[in-house]
Tab-separated table of C-alpha atoms and ligand atoms in Angstrom:
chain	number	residue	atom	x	y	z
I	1	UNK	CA	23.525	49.248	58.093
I	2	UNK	CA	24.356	46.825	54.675
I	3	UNK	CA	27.654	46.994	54.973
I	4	UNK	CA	27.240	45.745	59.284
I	5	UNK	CA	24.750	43.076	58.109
I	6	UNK	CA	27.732	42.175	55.223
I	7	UNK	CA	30.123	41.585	58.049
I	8	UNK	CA	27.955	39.971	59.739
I	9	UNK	CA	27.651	37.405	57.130
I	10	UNK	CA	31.119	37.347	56.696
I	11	UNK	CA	32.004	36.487	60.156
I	12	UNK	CA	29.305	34.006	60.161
I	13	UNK	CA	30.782	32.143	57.506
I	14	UNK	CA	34.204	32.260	58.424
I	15	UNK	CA	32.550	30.524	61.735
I	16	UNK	CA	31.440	27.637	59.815
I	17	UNK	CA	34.200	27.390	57.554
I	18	UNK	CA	36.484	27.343	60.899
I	19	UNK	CA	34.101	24.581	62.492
I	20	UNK	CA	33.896	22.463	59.440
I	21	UNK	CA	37.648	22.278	59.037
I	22	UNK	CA	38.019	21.940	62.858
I	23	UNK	CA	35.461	18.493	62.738
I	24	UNK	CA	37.413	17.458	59.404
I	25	UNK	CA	41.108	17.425	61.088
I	26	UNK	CA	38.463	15.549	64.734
I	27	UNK	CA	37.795	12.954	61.769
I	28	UNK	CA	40.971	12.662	60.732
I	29	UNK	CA	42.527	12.064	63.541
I	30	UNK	CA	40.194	9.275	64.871
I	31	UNK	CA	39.790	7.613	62.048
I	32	UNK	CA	43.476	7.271	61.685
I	33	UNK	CA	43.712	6.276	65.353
I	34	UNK	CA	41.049	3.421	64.540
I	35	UNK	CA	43.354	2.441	61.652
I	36	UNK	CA	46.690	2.261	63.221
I	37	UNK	CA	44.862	0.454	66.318
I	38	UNK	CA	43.472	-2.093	63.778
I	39	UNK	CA	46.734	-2.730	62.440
I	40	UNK	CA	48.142	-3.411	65.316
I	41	UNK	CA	49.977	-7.128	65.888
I	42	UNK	CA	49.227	-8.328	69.045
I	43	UNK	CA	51.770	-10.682	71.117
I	44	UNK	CA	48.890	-13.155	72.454
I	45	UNK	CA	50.106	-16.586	71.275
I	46	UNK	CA	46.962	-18.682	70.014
I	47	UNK	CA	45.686	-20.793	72.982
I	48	UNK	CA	47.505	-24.011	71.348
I	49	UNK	CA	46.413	-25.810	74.636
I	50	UNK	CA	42.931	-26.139	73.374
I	51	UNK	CA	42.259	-28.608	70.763
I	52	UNK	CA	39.064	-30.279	69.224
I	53	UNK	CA	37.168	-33.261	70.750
I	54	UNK	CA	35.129	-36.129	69.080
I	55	UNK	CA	33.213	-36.738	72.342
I	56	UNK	CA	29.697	-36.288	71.291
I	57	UNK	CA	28.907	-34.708	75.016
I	58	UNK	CA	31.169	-31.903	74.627
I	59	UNK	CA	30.137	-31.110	71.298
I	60	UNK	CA	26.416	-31.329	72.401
I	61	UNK	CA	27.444	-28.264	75.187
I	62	UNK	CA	29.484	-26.702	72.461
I	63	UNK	CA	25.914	-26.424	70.128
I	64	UNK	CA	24.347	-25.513	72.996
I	65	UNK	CA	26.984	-22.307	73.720
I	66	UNK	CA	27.670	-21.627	70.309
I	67	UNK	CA	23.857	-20.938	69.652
I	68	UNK	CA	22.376	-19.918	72.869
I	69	UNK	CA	24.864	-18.157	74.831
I	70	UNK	CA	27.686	-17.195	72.312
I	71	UNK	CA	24.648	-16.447	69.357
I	72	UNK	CA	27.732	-17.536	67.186
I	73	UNK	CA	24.676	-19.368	64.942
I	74	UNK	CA	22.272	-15.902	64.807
I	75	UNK	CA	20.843	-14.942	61.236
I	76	UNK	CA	22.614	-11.741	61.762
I	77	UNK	CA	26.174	-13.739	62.748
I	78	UNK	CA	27.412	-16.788	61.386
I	79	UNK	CA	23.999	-18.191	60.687
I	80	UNK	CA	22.811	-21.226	61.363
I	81	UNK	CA	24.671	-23.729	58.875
I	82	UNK	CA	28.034	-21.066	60.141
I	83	UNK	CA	28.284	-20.395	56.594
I	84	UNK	CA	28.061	-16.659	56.741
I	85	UNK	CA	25.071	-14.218	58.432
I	86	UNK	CA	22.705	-11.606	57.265
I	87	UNK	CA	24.818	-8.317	56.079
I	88	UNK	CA	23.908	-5.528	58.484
I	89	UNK	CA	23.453	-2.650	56.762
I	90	UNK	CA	24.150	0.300	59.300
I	91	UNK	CA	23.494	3.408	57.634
I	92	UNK	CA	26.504	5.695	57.753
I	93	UNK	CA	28.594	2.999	59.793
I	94	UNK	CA	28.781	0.851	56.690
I	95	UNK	CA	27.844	-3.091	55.791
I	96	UNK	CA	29.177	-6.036	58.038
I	97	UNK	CA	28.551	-9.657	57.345
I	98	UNK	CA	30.121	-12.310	60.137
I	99	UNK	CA	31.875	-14.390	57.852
I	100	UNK	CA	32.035	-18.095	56.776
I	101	UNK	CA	33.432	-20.088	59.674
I	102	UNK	CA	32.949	-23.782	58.221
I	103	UNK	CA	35.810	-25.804	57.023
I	104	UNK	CA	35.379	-24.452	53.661
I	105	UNK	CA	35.410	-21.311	54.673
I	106	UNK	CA	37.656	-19.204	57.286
I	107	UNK	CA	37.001	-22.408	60.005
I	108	UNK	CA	39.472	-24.252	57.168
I	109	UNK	CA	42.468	-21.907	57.823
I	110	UNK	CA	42.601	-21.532	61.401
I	111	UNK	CA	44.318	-24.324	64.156
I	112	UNK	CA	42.295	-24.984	67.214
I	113	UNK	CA	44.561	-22.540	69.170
I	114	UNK	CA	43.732	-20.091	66.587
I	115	UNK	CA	39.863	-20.076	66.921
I	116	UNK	CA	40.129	-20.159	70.593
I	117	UNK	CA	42.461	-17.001	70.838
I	118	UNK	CA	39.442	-15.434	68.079
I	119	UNK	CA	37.048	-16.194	70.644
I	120	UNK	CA	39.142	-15.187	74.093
I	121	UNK	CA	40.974	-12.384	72.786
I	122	UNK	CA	39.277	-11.269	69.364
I	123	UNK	CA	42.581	-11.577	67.617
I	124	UNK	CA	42.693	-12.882	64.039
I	125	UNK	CA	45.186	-15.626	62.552
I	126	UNK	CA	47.147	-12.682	61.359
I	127	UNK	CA	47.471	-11.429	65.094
I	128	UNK	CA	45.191	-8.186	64.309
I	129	UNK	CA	41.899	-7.437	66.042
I	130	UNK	CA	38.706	-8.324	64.891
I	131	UNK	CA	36.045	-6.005	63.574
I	132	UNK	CA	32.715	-6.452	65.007
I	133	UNK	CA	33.028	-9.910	66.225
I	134	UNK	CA	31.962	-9.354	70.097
I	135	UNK	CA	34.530	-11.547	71.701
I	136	UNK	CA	34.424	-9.388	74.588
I	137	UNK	CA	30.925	-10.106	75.751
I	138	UNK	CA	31.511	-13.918	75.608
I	139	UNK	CA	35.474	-14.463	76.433
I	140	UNK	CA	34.371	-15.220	80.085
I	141	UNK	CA	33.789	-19.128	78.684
I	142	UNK	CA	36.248	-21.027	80.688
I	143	UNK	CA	38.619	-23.758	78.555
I	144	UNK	CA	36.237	-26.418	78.912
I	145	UNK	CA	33.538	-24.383	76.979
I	146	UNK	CA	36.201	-23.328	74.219
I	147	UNK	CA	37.358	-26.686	73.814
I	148	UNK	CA	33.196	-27.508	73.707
I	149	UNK	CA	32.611	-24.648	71.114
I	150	UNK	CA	35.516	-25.147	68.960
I	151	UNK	CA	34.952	-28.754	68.529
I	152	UNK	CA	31.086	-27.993	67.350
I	153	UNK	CA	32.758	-26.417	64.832
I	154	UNK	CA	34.725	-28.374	63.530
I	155	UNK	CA	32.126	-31.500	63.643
I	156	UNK	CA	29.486	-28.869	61.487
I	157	UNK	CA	29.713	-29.657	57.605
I	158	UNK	CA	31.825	-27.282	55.225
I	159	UNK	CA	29.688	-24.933	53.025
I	160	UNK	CA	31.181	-23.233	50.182
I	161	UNK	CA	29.972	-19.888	50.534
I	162	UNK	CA	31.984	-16.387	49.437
I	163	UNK	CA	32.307	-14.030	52.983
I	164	UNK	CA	29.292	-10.891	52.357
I	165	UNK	CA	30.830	-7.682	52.284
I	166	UNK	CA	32.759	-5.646	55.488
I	167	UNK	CA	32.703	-2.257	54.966
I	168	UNK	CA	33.335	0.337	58.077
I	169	UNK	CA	33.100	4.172	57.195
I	170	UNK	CA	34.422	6.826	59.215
I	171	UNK	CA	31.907	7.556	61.540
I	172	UNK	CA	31.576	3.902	62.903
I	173	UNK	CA	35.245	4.331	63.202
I	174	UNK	CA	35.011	8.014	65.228
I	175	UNK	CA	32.007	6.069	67.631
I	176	UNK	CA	34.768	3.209	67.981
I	177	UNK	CA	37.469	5.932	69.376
I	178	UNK	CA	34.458	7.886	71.439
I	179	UNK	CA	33.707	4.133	73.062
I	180	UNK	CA	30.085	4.318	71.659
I	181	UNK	CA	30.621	1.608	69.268
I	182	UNK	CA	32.478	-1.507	70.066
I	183	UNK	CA	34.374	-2.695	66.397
I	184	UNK	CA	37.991	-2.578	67.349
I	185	UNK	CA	37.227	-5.995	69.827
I	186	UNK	CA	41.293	-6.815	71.253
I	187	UNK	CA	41.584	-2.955	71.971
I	188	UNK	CA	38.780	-3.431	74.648
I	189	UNK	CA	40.460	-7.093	76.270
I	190	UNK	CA	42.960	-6.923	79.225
I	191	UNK	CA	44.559	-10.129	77.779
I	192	UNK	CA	47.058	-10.835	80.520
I	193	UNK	CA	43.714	-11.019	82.718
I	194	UNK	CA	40.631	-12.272	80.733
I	195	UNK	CA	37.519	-12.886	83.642
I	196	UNK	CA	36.674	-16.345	83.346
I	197	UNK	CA	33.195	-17.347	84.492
I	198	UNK	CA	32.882	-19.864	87.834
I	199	UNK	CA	30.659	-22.872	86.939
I	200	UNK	CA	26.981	-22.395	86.027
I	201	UNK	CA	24.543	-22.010	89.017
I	202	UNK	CA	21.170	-20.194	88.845
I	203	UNK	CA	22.913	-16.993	90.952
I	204	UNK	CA	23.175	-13.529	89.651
I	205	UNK	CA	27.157	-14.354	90.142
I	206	UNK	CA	27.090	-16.196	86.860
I	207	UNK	CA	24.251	-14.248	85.161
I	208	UNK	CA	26.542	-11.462	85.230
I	209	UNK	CA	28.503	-13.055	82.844
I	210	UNK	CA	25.797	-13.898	80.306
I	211	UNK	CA	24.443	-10.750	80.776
I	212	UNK	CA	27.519	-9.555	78.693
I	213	UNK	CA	26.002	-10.286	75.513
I	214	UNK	CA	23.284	-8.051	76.261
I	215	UNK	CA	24.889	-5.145	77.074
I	216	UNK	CA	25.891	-4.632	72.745
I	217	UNK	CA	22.365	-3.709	72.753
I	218	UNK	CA	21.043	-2.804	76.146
I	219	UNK	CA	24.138	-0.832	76.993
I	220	UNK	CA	27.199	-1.758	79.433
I	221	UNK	CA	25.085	-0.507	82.329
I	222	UNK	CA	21.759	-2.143	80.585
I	223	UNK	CA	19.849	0.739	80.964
I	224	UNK	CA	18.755	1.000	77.152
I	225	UNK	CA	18.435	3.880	74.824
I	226	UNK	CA	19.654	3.836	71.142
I	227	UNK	CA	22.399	2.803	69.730
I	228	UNK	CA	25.057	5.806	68.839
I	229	UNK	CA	24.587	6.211	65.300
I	230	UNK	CA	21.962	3.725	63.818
I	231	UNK	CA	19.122	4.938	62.029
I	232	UNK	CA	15.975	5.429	62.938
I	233	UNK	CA	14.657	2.724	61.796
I	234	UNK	CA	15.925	0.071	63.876
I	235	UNK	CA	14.281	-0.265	68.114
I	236	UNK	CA	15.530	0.976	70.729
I	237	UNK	CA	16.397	-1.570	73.342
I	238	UNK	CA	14.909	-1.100	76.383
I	239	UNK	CA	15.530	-0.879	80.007
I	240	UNK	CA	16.801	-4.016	81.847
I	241	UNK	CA	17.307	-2.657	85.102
I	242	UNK	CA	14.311	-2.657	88.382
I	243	UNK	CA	13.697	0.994	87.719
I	244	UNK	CA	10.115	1.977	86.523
I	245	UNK	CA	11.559	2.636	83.192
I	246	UNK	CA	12.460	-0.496	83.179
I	247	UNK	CA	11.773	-4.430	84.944
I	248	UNK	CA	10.433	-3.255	88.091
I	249	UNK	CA	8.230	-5.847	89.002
I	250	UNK	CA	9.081	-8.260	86.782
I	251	UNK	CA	8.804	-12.162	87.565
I	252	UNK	CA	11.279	-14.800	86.899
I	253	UNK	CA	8.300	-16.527	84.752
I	254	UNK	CA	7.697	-12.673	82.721
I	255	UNK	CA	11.277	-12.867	81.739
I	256	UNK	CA	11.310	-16.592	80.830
I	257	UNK	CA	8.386	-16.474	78.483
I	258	UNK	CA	9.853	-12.839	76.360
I	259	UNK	CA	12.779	-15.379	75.906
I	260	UNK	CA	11.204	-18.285	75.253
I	261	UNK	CA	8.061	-16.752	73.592
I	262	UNK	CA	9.284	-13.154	72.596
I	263	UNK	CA	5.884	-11.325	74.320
I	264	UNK	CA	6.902	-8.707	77.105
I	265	UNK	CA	5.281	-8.512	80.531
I	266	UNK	CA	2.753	-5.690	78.966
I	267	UNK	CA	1.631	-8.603	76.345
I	268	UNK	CA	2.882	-6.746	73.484
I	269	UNK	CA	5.279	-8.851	70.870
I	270	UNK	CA	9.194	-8.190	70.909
I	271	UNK	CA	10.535	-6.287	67.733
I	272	UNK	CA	12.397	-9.631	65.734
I	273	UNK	CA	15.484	-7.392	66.722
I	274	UNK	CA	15.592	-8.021	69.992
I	275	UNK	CA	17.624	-11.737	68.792
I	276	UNK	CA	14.993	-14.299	70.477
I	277	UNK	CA	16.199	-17.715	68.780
I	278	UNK	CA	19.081	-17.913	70.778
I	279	UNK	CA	17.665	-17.209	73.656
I	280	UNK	CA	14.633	-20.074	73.461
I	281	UNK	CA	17.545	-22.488	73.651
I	282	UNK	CA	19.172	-21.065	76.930
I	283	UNK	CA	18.615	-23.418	79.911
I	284	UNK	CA	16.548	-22.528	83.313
I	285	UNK	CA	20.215	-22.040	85.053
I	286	UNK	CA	20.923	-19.623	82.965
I	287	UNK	CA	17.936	-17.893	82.270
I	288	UNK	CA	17.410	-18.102	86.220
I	289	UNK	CA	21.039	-16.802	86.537
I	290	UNK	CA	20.353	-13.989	83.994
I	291	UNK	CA	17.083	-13.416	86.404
I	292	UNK	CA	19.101	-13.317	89.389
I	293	UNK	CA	21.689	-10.669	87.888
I	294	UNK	CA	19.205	-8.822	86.004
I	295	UNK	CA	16.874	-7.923	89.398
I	296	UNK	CA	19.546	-7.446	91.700
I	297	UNK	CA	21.087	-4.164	89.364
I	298	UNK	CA	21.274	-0.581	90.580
I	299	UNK	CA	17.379	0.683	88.961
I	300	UNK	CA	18.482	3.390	86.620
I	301	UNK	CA	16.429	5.876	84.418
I	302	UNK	CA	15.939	4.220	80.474
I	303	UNK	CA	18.072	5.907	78.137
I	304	UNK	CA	21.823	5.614	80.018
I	305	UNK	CA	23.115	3.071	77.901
M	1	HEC	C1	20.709	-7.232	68.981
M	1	HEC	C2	20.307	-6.371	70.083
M	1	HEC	C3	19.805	-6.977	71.379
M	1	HEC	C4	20.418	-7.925	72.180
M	1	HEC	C5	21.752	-8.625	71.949
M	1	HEC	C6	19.551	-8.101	73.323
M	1	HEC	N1	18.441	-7.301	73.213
M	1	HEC	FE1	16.869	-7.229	74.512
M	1	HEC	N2	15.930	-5.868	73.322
M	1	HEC	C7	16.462	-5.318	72.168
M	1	HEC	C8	15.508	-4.368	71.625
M	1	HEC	C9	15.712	-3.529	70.371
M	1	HEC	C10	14.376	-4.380	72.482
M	1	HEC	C11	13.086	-3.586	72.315
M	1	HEC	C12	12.196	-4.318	71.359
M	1	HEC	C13	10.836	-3.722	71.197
M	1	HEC	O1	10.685	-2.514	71.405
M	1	HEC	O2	9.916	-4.482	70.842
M	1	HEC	C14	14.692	-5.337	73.531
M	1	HEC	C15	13.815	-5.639	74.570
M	1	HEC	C16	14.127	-6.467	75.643
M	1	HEC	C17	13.248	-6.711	76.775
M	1	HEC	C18	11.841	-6.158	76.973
M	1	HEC	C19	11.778	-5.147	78.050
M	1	HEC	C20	10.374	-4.625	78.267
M	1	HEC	O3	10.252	-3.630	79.001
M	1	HEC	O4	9.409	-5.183	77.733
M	1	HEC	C21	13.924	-7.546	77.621
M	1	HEC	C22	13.459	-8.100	78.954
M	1	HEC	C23	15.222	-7.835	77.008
M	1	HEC	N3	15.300	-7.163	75.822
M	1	HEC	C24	16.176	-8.644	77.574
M	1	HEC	C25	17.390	-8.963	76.967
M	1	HEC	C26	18.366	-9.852	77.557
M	1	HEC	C27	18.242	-10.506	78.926
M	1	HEC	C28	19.404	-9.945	76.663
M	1	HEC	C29	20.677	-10.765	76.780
M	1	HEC	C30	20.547	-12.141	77.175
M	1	HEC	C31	19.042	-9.115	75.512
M	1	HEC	N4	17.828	-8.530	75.734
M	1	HEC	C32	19.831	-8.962	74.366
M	1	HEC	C33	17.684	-5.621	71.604
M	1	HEC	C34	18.578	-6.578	72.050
């Protein structure tokens, strides 16, 4: 009987000896798939056809994108002088900090056609991809908005401010390869066909483009649930789509005062998560767009993603 139990043991361990060296060579081959993917050059020329503007109109709709519908401005991004954001501290993922994009700080290195290939195609000056930066939720803005964003920044003052620090651990980088993290950005970009946005109108045809920058949190099919791999601590987004889980029943006015006020239909206050500033500065075509999109969705259970 001791000596079956022994073997027992024994073959028990050997299990989770085999297991643990079968998830070590899983990491290892990810996270060196994340790395060689990260180091890739890309061939995308920067988009020298776009250059700044001193025309206070366009850089009026450039504020305008660059802190309501790009968020470029959030506490958690660039901030809101575009010296730097808030580090995110993401548990086992690691620290990121969006970096200084002024003239004094990365904003000082890059050409015009440089920015606007960061914010189409989430390549760097060095022709790499970005980490983090969501270029794929907003690349939709047609030229006219790039040449509007890029020369906002450029008329914003230069801050001297170090860049916070970027560090991304192996397990962000295994959610990257398992698509349940986005932080290798030109991997995800057809960039010989980038979907650009038709004009704004109130219809859920362009909503569905601004509901891209939603989706980091809500999901890509905006059903909600939590996102792979944070902690605990931080909400779970919620449901966007007309199933009971989610917006059934929801108004165009219950949506436009959680964005402009940040309470929800049942009266309760938004977690500061959810990022409300930038949306109290979108406009009623857009948030009537968003609307539009937002009610017309497939209802799906909460939970998704
Ligand atoms: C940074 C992550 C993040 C982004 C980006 C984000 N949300 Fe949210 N959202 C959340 C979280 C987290 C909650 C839940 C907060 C809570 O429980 O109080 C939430 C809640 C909501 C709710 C409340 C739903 C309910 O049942 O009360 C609505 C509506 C909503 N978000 C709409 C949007 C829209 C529209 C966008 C894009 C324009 C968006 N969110 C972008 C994180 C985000």
């Amino acid at each position: 009987m001791k000596k079956h139990l022994k073997r027992v043991a024994l073959g028990i361990v050997a299990l989770l000896v085999l297991a643990g060296v079968g998830f070590g060579i899983f990491v290892g081959v990810q996270t060196s798939a994340f790395d060689a993917s990260m180091a890739k050059v890309y061939d995308q020329k920067p988009l020298d056809a776009i250059a700044r503007s001193s025309d206070p109109a366009v850089i009026a709709r450039g504020k305008h994108l660059a802190e309501s519908v790009a968020g470029c401005t959030s506490k958690d991004c660039h901030g809101a002088d575009l010296a730097g954001g808030n580090t995110l501290a993401m548990g086992p993922l690691g620290k990121l900090t969006g970096p200084n994009i002024t003239s004094k700080g990365l904003g000082g290195v890059y050409t015009d056609g440089e920015l606007a290939r960061a914010i189409r195609h989430g390549i760097k000056k060095d022709g790499r991809s970005a980490l983090f930066m969501p270029s794929q939720d907003f690349n939709w803005m047609p030229d006219s908005d790039l040449v509007a964003v890029v020369s906002y920044l450029r008329a914003a003052p230069g801050v001297d401010k170090a860049n916070g620090p970027m560090e991304f651990r192996w397990l962000g980088k295994v959610l990257d390869r398992q698509d349940k993290f986005v932080a290798d950005v030109a991997r995800r970009i057809d960039h010989a066909h980038v979907a650009i946005a038709p004009p704004p109108s109130p219809t859920a045809e362009y909503g569905k483009y601004l509901a891209k920058g939603c989706t980091g949190c809500h999901g890509e099919r905006l059903s909600g649930g939590r996102i792979p791999g944070t902690p605990s601590s931080l909400p779970v987004p919620l449901n966007l789509t007309p199933h009971e889980s989610g917006m059934k029943g929801w108004t165009y006015e219950d949506l436009d005062k959680l964005l402009t006020t940040g309470v929800r239909k049942n009266g309760k206050q938004l977690d500061p998560f959810m990022p409300i500033e930038p949306y109290k500065g979108l406009d009623e075509t857009e948030k009537k767009a968003l609307f539009a999109y937002l009610s017309g969705l497939a209802p799906l259970p909460f939970g998704g993603r």
